[in-house]
Amino acid sequence: MTEPTSSTPASGEDAFSLLPGRHGAGRTPLADAVLAAARRDIASFHALPLSHGRSIRDSRIRESYESLFGAAQLAADVSYSGTMLDSFFRPRGPLREAQRLAARSFGADATYFLSTGTSTANRVALTALTRPGGRVLADRSCHQSVHFALGGLGTDVTYAPMQRCCADCPRAFGDLPRLLETFRAAVAEGRPYDTVVLSAVSYDGVRYDLPTVLAELAAAHPGVSVLVDEAWGAVHRFHPRLRPLTALHAVETLRRAAPALPLTVAVTHSAHKSMSALRQGSYLHLAGEGEAQERTAQALFQHHTTSPSWPVLASLDLARLQAETEGEQLLERSLNLARTLRTELGTDPRLSAYRTLGAEGHLTDPALLVSDDPTRVLVDIGALGITAADFRRILFDEYALYVARESGDAVLFHLHIGVDEATVLRLLDALRTIQRTYRTASAALTPGTSDHFIIAYPPGIPITVPGERVCDRTLGEIDALRSDGCEIYTLHQPGVSTAAVPVPSGPPVSTAVSAAPAVPAVPAGRK
């Protein structure tokens, strides 16, 4: 039987020692152990030929490997286990100590490091918390990994509905009042739900009021198990403004009021989404003793790869220490930068084409049991006259700025701890340039008498010239040309005018105009 990974603080530690930044003395035991192994020129007869770059020393593509990964990364990516470094599934050395430090920092009874992402962490947690035939009440807005896992566990699943923020904002989230109503009704009927699943920090920037939700669940059925997917909010633990709504802080509060409370809570964190961890680095925290830890260790053995990435695991150790010592300062910067971005978009006329949706403090109805994630800024770009997909591509291709999320005419900016003042200034400059460019192009594609050349390339023949009318048929022709792969360009010609030419029922008529371009032609598009 797999030995559980115990991260329970040693007896005699007071509550003050469990607060972020009050312990560990700057230690990163796992990162130090991996670094020590990387510094030794160890030759392996086991696996991973690439370790220390041995298999590519005389290769023609060695330079590409080293340019991408660097000698240090190649040396740190090792395949040692047991007493040589530590056992992933039965840790007794530096991994065990690193997990104990993380558990203390986050306020958990046990913490497990995963190198295969939070999709795996969710599967592990659900396997540990549920049993075949058990009843599960799941937040409909949960990540696909939750839905897939529940489908294979033999449980009886009820999905609580979702709701939209409002007509002006595309964000959606779980209908928590109805979830709690459904939960209480099941208890009253004598058929309580064994497990509840919550997606508490959303991609779009919605946070759940977990102190209230967990307290209501525990009051109705104290023995319930809860999985809280906080994938996007791992770092929130380390700022006093953000910490109160986190799951483990809510559990600490409940336990102070009722120390014998049997509530079991598992929390999953995609550390790489909000902390300085390598991609696929995730934490699984557990507030629960004895059997809960044993079942979690067993589930980890079932679902996690037997070839964990030691660099990813070591990055979780380092990310925890940085969050303890620097997290509050970094998050304060993020909050200020998000506020600056909202202010600039709302006050600078050179950014008037952009409109923030769900501005900070937008979700103010306490009955919804949700609030804004203030590090997220959702922006409507519809007034530019280009699609959100085109806007994202322009930012990436022309300005080396990446945004992942689009919803209708809106895009989402995540002001995480890796975004600094210089990056926000770059973004604002890019937004101003894009507005100058594409608002002009958008104006050219408005029905009425045009003062623009509108040119399709190929073949480079104007669709309209200044003085001609742009009508719905013209716009339909432009859409058809774009669908055929043509690029549409506009060229503004102030001071140049021709007699208005009516558009007959046949092919559009163009009048040649000889004039020097006033401004360079720019690509244009329609929504």
PDB file of C-alpha atoms in Angstrom, residues 308-512:
ATOM      1  CA  PRO A 308       7.706  13.084 -13.054  1.00  0.00           C
ATOM      2  CA  SER A 309       9.632  16.138 -14.172  1.00  0.00           C
ATOM      3  CA  TRP A 310      12.039  17.057 -11.393  1.00  0.00           C
ATOM      4  CA  PRO A 311      12.626  20.581 -12.778  1.00  0.00           C
ATOM      5  CA  VAL A 312       8.854  21.190 -12.678  1.00  0.00           C
ATOM      6  CA  LEU A 313       8.613  19.836  -9.131  1.00  0.00           C
ATOM      7  CA  ALA A 314      11.609  21.918  -8.045  1.00  0.00           C
ATOM      8  CA  SER A 315       9.969  25.021  -9.530  1.00  0.00           C
ATOM      9  CA  LEU A 316       6.995  24.456  -7.207  1.00  0.00           C
ATOM     10  CA  ASP A 317       9.395  24.607  -4.277  1.00  0.00           C
ATOM     11  CA  LEU A 318      10.957  27.833  -5.547  1.00  0.00           C
ATOM     12  CA  ALA A 319       7.575  29.390  -6.407  1.00  0.00           C
ATOM     13  CA  ARG A 320       6.361  28.768  -2.863  1.00  0.00           C
ATOM     14  CA  LEU A 321       9.365  30.539  -1.365  1.00  0.00           C
ATOM     15  CA  GLN A 322       9.013  33.518  -3.700  1.00  0.00           C
ATOM     16  CA  ALA A 323       5.305  33.808  -2.878  1.00  0.00           C
ATOM     17  CA  GLU A 324       6.090  33.768   0.846  1.00  0.00           C
ATOM     18  CA  THR A 325       8.786  36.428   0.660  1.00  0.00           C
ATOM     19  CA  GLU A 326       7.757  38.594  -2.298  1.00  0.00           C
ATOM     20  CA  GLY A 327       4.164  37.651  -3.118  1.00  0.00           C
ATOM     21  CA  GLU A 328       2.438  40.529  -1.376  1.00  0.00           C
ATOM     22  CA  GLN A 329       4.682  43.107  -3.040  1.00  0.00           C
ATOM     23  CA  LEU A 330       4.284  41.539  -6.488  1.00  0.00           C
ATOM     24  CA  LEU A 331       0.518  41.250  -6.142  1.00  0.00           C
ATOM     25  CA  GLU A 332       0.265  44.855  -4.985  1.00  0.00           C
ATOM     26  CA  ARG A 333       2.024  45.837  -8.198  1.00  0.00           C
ATOM     27  CA  SER A 334      -0.421  43.709 -10.216  1.00  0.00           C
ATOM     28  CA  LEU A 335      -3.424  45.314  -8.540  1.00  0.00           C
ATOM     29  CA  ASN A 336      -2.053  48.802  -9.179  1.00  0.00           C
ATOM     30  CA  LEU A 337      -1.258  48.032 -12.813  1.00  0.00           C
ATOM     31  CA  ALA A 338      -4.730  46.622 -13.415  1.00  0.00           C
ATOM     32  CA  ARG A 339      -6.181  49.791 -11.920  1.00  0.00           C
ATOM     33  CA  THR A 340      -3.891  51.900 -14.143  1.00  0.00           C
ATOM     34  CA  LEU A 341      -5.001  50.020 -17.250  1.00  0.00           C
ATOM     35  CA  ARG A 342      -8.671  50.557 -16.423  1.00  0.00           C
ATOM     36  CA  THR A 343      -8.087  54.249 -15.711  1.00  0.00           C
ATOM     37  CA  GLU A 344      -6.191  54.861 -18.950  1.00  0.00           C
ATOM     38  CA  LEU A 345      -8.839  53.073 -21.010  1.00  0.00           C
ATOM     39  CA  GLY A 346     -11.530  55.156 -19.365  1.00  0.00           C
ATOM     40  CA  THR A 347      -9.903  58.591 -19.588  1.00  0.00           C
ATOM     41  CA  ASP A 348      -7.450  58.759 -22.517  1.00  0.00           C
ATOM     42  CA  PRO A 349      -9.228  59.911 -25.737  1.00  0.00           C
ATOM     43  CA  ARG A 350      -6.565  58.070 -27.739  1.00  0.00           C
ATOM     44  CA  LEU A 351      -8.016  54.880 -26.211  1.00  0.00           C
ATOM     45  CA  SER A 352     -11.682  55.776 -26.660  1.00  0.00           C
ATOM     46  CA  ALA A 353     -12.307  52.748 -28.904  1.00  0.00           C
ATOM     47  CA  TYR A 354     -11.803  50.444 -25.928  1.00  0.00           C
ATOM     48  CA  ARG A 355     -14.347  49.877 -23.176  1.00  0.00           C
ATOM     49  CA  THR A 356     -13.760  47.906 -19.986  1.00  0.00           C
ATOM     50  CA  LEU A 357     -16.422  45.346 -19.153  1.00  0.00           C
ATOM     51  CA  GLY A 358     -17.013  44.302 -15.597  1.00  0.00           C
ATOM     52  CA  ALA A 359     -14.727  46.957 -14.204  1.00  0.00           C
ATOM     53  CA  GLU A 360     -13.265  46.465 -10.747  1.00  0.00           C
ATOM     54  CA  GLY A 361     -16.106  46.186  -8.272  1.00  0.00           C
ATOM     55  CA  HIS A 362     -18.631  45.368 -11.006  1.00  0.00           C
ATOM     56  CA  LEU A 363     -19.964  42.267  -9.216  1.00  0.00           C
ATOM     57  CA  THR A 364     -21.324  44.031  -6.157  1.00  0.00           C
ATOM     58  CA  ASP A 365     -24.507  42.085  -5.404  1.00  0.00           C
ATOM     59  CA  PRO A 366     -23.643  40.056  -2.276  1.00  0.00           C
ATOM     60  CA  ALA A 367     -26.556  37.707  -2.951  1.00  0.00           C
ATOM     61  CA  LEU A 368     -24.670  36.285  -5.943  1.00  0.00           C
ATOM     62  CA  LEU A 369     -21.833  35.135  -3.639  1.00  0.00           C
ATOM     63  CA  VAL A 370     -19.240  36.152  -6.237  1.00  0.00           C
ATOM     64  CA  SER A 371     -16.864  39.062  -6.767  1.00  0.00           C
ATOM     65  CA  ASP A 372     -14.332  40.308  -9.289  1.00  0.00           C
ATOM     66  CA  ASP A 373     -10.766  39.107  -9.602  1.00  0.00           C
ATOM     67  CA  PRO A 374      -9.149  42.563  -9.637  1.00  0.00           C
ATOM     68  CA  THR A 375      -6.090  41.305 -11.565  1.00  0.00           C
ATOM     69  CA  ARG A 376      -8.259  40.702 -14.663  1.00  0.00           C
ATOM     70  CA  VAL A 377      -9.331  43.403 -17.121  1.00  0.00           C
ATOM     71  CA  LEU A 378     -11.955  42.502 -19.736  1.00  0.00           C
ATOM     72  CA  VAL A 379     -12.011  44.958 -22.649  1.00  0.00           C
ATOM     73  CA  ASP A 380     -14.501  45.421 -25.501  1.00  0.00           C
ATOM     74  CA  ILE A 381     -12.706  46.269 -28.762  1.00  0.00           C
ATOM     75  CA  GLY A 382     -15.764  46.238 -31.061  1.00  0.00           C
ATOM     76  CA  ALA A 383     -15.468  49.938 -31.929  1.00  0.00           C
ATOM     77  CA  LEU A 384     -12.204  49.238 -33.764  1.00  0.00           C
ATOM     78  CA  GLY A 385     -14.116  47.552 -36.581  1.00  0.00           C
ATOM     79  CA  ILE A 386     -12.033  44.370 -36.463  1.00  0.00           C
ATOM     80  CA  THR A 387     -12.727  41.024 -34.860  1.00  0.00           C
ATOM     81  CA  ALA A 388     -11.313  40.057 -31.508  1.00  0.00           C
ATOM     82  CA  ALA A 389      -9.413  37.243 -33.245  1.00  0.00           C
ATOM     83  CA  ASP A 390      -7.776  39.729 -35.630  1.00  0.00           C
ATOM     84  CA  PHE A 391      -7.006  42.047 -32.724  1.00  0.00           C
ATOM     85  CA  ARG A 392      -5.231  39.236 -30.847  1.00  0.00           C
ATOM     86  CA  ARG A 393      -3.233  38.320 -33.952  1.00  0.00           C
ATOM     87  CA  ILE A 394      -2.167  41.943 -34.518  1.00  0.00           C
ATOM     88  CA  LEU A 395      -1.027  42.285 -30.905  1.00  0.00           C
ATOM     89  CA  PHE A 396       0.992  39.084 -31.189  1.00  0.00           C
ATOM     90  CA  ASP A 397       2.468  39.502 -34.684  1.00  0.00           C
ATOM     91  CA  GLU A 398       3.178  43.228 -34.644  1.00  0.00           C
ATOM     92  CA  TYR A 399       3.737  44.063 -30.970  1.00  0.00           C
ATOM     93  CA  ALA A 400       4.869  40.758 -29.373  1.00  0.00           C
ATOM     94  CA  LEU A 401       2.004  40.933 -26.875  1.00  0.00           C
ATOM     95  CA  TYR A 402      -0.168  37.877 -26.234  1.00  0.00           C
ATOM     96  CA  VAL A 403      -3.716  37.597 -24.919  1.00  0.00           C
ATOM     97  CA  ALA A 404      -5.361  34.189 -24.855  1.00  0.00           C
ATOM     98  CA  ARG A 405      -9.017  34.879 -24.176  1.00  0.00           C
ATOM     99  CA  GLU A 406     -11.633  36.388 -26.470  1.00  0.00           C
ATOM    100  CA  SER A 407     -15.378  36.445 -25.920  1.00  0.00           C
ATOM    101  CA  GLY A 408     -17.431  38.073 -28.635  1.00  0.00           C
ATOM    102  CA  ASP A 409     -15.902  41.506 -29.112  1.00  0.00           C
ATOM    103  CA  ALA A 410     -14.021  41.341 -25.802  1.00  0.00           C
ATOM    104  CA  VAL A 411     -10.489  40.259 -24.889  1.00  0.00           C
ATOM    105  CA  LEU A 412      -9.105  39.502 -21.436  1.00  0.00           C
ATOM    106  CA  PHE A 413      -5.886  40.921 -19.988  1.00  0.00           C
ATOM    107  CA  HIS A 414      -4.457  39.053 -16.988  1.00  0.00           C
ATOM    108  CA  LEU A 415      -2.208  41.331 -14.927  1.00  0.00           C
ATOM    109  CA  HIS A 416      -0.249  38.495 -13.273  1.00  0.00           C
ATOM    110  CA  ILE A 417       2.957  38.916 -11.276  1.00  0.00           C
ATOM    111  CA  GLY A 418       5.053  38.611 -14.444  1.00  0.00           C
ATOM    112  CA  VAL A 419       3.568  41.820 -15.893  1.00  0.00           C
ATOM    113  CA  ASP A 420       5.512  44.935 -14.917  1.00  0.00           C
ATOM    114  CA  GLU A 421       5.149  48.663 -15.534  1.00  0.00           C
ATOM    115  CA  ALA A 422       7.149  48.604 -18.769  1.00  0.00           C
ATOM    116  CA  THR A 423       4.930  45.842 -20.184  1.00  0.00           C
ATOM    117  CA  VAL A 424       1.751  47.798 -19.446  1.00  0.00           C
ATOM    118  CA  LEU A 425       3.249  50.895 -21.116  1.00  0.00           C
ATOM    119  CA  ARG A 426       4.028  48.749 -24.180  1.00  0.00           C
ATOM    120  CA  LEU A 427       0.449  47.538 -24.211  1.00  0.00           C
ATOM    121  CA  LEU A 428      -1.008  51.036 -23.935  1.00  0.00           C
ATOM    122  CA  ASP A 429       1.221  52.313 -26.757  1.00  0.00           C
ATOM    123  CA  ALA A 430       0.145  49.380 -28.932  1.00  0.00           C
ATOM    124  CA  LEU A 431      -3.534  49.998 -28.176  1.00  0.00           C
ATOM    125  CA  ARG A 432      -3.196  53.655 -29.156  1.00  0.00           C
ATOM    126  CA  THR A 433      -1.502  52.784 -32.438  1.00  0.00           C
ATOM    127  CA  ILE A 434      -4.097  50.142 -33.263  1.00  0.00           C
ATOM    128  CA  GLN A 435      -6.885  52.625 -32.552  1.00  0.00           C
ATOM    129  CA  ARG A 436      -5.351  55.234 -34.875  1.00  0.00           C
ATOM    130  CA  THR A 437      -4.975  52.660 -37.605  1.00  0.00           C
ATOM    131  CA  TYR A 438      -8.162  50.665 -37.442  1.00  0.00           C
ATOM    132  CA  ARG A 439     -10.668  53.294 -36.454  1.00  0.00           C
ATOM    133  CA  THR A 440      -9.702  55.149 -39.643  1.00  0.00           C
ATOM    134  CA  ALA A 441     -10.082  51.955 -41.635  1.00  0.00           C
ATOM    135  CA  SER A 442     -13.400  51.197 -39.947  1.00  0.00           C
ATOM    136  CA  ALA A 443     -14.706  54.676 -40.792  1.00  0.00           C
ATOM    137  CA  ALA A 444     -13.938  54.040 -44.459  1.00  0.00           C
ATOM    138  CA  LEU A 445     -16.255  51.028 -44.432  1.00  0.00           C
ATOM    139  CA  THR A 446     -19.282  52.950 -43.170  1.00  0.00           C
ATOM    140  CA  PRO A 447     -22.211  53.411 -45.570  1.00  0.00           C
ATOM    141  CA  GLY A 448     -22.312  56.878 -47.111  1.00  0.00           C
ATOM    142  CA  THR A 449     -20.136  59.062 -49.331  1.00  0.00           C
ATOM    143  CA  SER A 450     -16.523  57.993 -48.884  1.00  0.00           C
ATOM    144  CA  ASP A 451     -13.369  60.106 -48.756  1.00  0.00           C
ATOM    145  CA  HIS A 452     -11.215  56.945 -48.987  1.00  0.00           C
ATOM    146  CA  PHE A 453      -9.825  54.680 -51.598  1.00  0.00           C
ATOM    147  CA  ILE A 454     -10.931  51.133 -50.755  1.00  0.00           C
ATOM    148  CA  ILE A 455      -8.661  48.700 -52.564  1.00  0.00           C
ATOM    149  CA  ALA A 456      -8.659  44.906 -52.764  1.00  0.00           C
ATOM    150  CA  TYR A 457      -5.293  43.229 -53.286  1.00  0.00           C
ATOM    151  CA  PRO A 458      -5.025  41.276 -55.444  1.00  0.00           C
ATOM    152  CA  PRO A 459      -5.710  42.683 -58.033  1.00  0.00           C
ATOM    153  CA  GLY A 460      -5.095  46.214 -56.663  1.00  0.00           C
ATOM    154  CA  ILE A 461      -8.026  47.902 -58.402  1.00  0.00           C
ATOM    155  CA  PRO A 462     -10.044  50.307 -56.200  1.00  0.00           C
ATOM    156  CA  ILE A 463     -13.478  49.118 -55.135  1.00  0.00           C
ATOM    157  CA  THR A 464     -14.354  52.737 -54.370  1.00  0.00           C
ATOM    158  CA  VAL A 465     -12.595  56.072 -54.801  1.00  0.00           C
ATOM    159  CA  PRO A 466     -13.163  59.310 -52.872  1.00  0.00           C
ATOM    160  CA  GLY A 467     -16.595  60.753 -53.629  1.00  0.00           C
ATOM    161  CA  GLU A 468     -18.299  57.441 -54.366  1.00  0.00           C
ATOM    162  CA  ARG A 469     -20.949  56.033 -52.107  1.00  0.00           C
ATOM    163  CA  VAL A 470     -20.363  52.991 -49.951  1.00  0.00           C
ATOM    164  CA  CYS A 471     -23.559  50.956 -49.719  1.00  0.00           C
ATOM    165  CA  ASP A 472     -24.554  47.553 -48.386  1.00  0.00           C
ATOM    166  CA  ARG A 473     -23.805  45.988 -51.770  1.00  0.00           C
ATOM    167  CA  THR A 474     -20.274  47.431 -51.626  1.00  0.00           C
ATOM    168  CA  LEU A 475     -19.755  46.042 -48.149  1.00  0.00           C
ATOM    169  CA  GLY A 476     -21.042  42.648 -49.295  1.00  0.00           C
ATOM    170  CA  GLU A 477     -18.526  42.685 -52.142  1.00  0.00           C
ATOM    171  CA  ILE A 478     -15.735  43.518 -49.677  1.00  0.00           C
ATOM    172  CA  ASP A 479     -16.751  40.612 -47.433  1.00  0.00           C
ATOM    173  CA  ALA A 480     -16.784  38.244 -50.410  1.00  0.00           C
ATOM    174  CA  LEU A 481     -13.316  39.385 -51.499  1.00  0.00           C
ATOM    175  CA  ARG A 482     -11.941  38.908 -48.004  1.00  0.00           C
ATOM    176  CA  SER A 483     -13.427  35.409 -47.922  1.00  0.00           C
ATOM    177  CA  ASP A 484     -11.585  34.688 -51.182  1.00  0.00           C
ATOM    178  CA  GLY A 485      -8.275  35.621 -49.555  1.00  0.00           C
ATOM    179  CA  CYS A 486      -7.936  39.248 -50.679  1.00  0.00           C
ATOM    180  CA  GLU A 487      -6.585  41.894 -48.321  1.00  0.00           C
ATOM    181  CA  ILE A 488      -8.635  45.091 -48.120  1.00  0.00           C
ATOM    182  CA  TYR A 489      -6.757  48.403 -47.856  1.00  0.00           C
ATOM    183  CA  THR A 490      -8.072  51.912 -47.241  1.00  0.00           C
ATOM    184  CA  LEU A 491      -6.334  55.156 -48.119  1.00  0.00           C
ATOM    185  CA  HIS A 492      -7.688  58.421 -46.734  1.00  0.00           C
ATOM    186  CA  GLN A 493      -7.472  61.363 -49.186  1.00  0.00           C
ATOM    187  CA  PRO A 494      -8.419  64.572 -47.363  1.00  0.00           C
ATOM    188  CA  GLY A 495      -8.879  67.472 -49.772  1.00  0.00           C
ATOM    189  CA  VAL A 496      -9.485  65.169 -52.748  1.00  0.00           C
ATOM    190  CA  SER A 497     -13.044  64.946 -53.973  1.00  0.00           C
ATOM    191  CA  THR A 498     -14.862  63.761 -57.062  1.00  0.00           C
ATOM    192  CA  ALA A 499     -18.425  64.009 -58.172  1.00  0.00           C
ATOM    193  CA  ALA A 500     -20.570  61.463 -56.446  1.00  0.00           C
ATOM    194  CA  VAL A 501     -21.104  58.535 -58.774  1.00  0.00           C
ATOM    195  CA  PRO A 502     -24.318  56.559 -58.270  1.00  0.00           C
ATOM    196  CA  VAL A 503     -23.805  52.820 -57.949  1.00  0.00           C
ATOM    197  CA  PRO A 504     -25.748  51.162 -60.762  1.00  0.00           C
ATOM    198  CA  SER A 505     -27.241  47.698 -60.644  1.00  0.00           C
ATOM    199  CA  GLY A 506     -24.283  46.245 -62.520  1.00  0.00           C
ATOM    200  CA  PRO A 507     -20.603  46.048 -61.418  1.00  0.00           C
ATOM    201  CA  PRO A 508     -19.408  48.967 -59.280  1.00  0.00           C
ATOM    202  CA  VAL A 509     -17.991  51.957 -61.129  1.00  0.00           C
ATOM    203  CA  SER A 510     -14.663  53.532 -60.174  1.00  0.00           C
ATOM    204  CA  THR A 511     -13.446  57.005 -61.068  1.00  0.00           C
ATOM    205  CA  ALA A 512      -9.688  57.407 -61.393  1.00  0.00           C
TER     206      ALA A 512
END
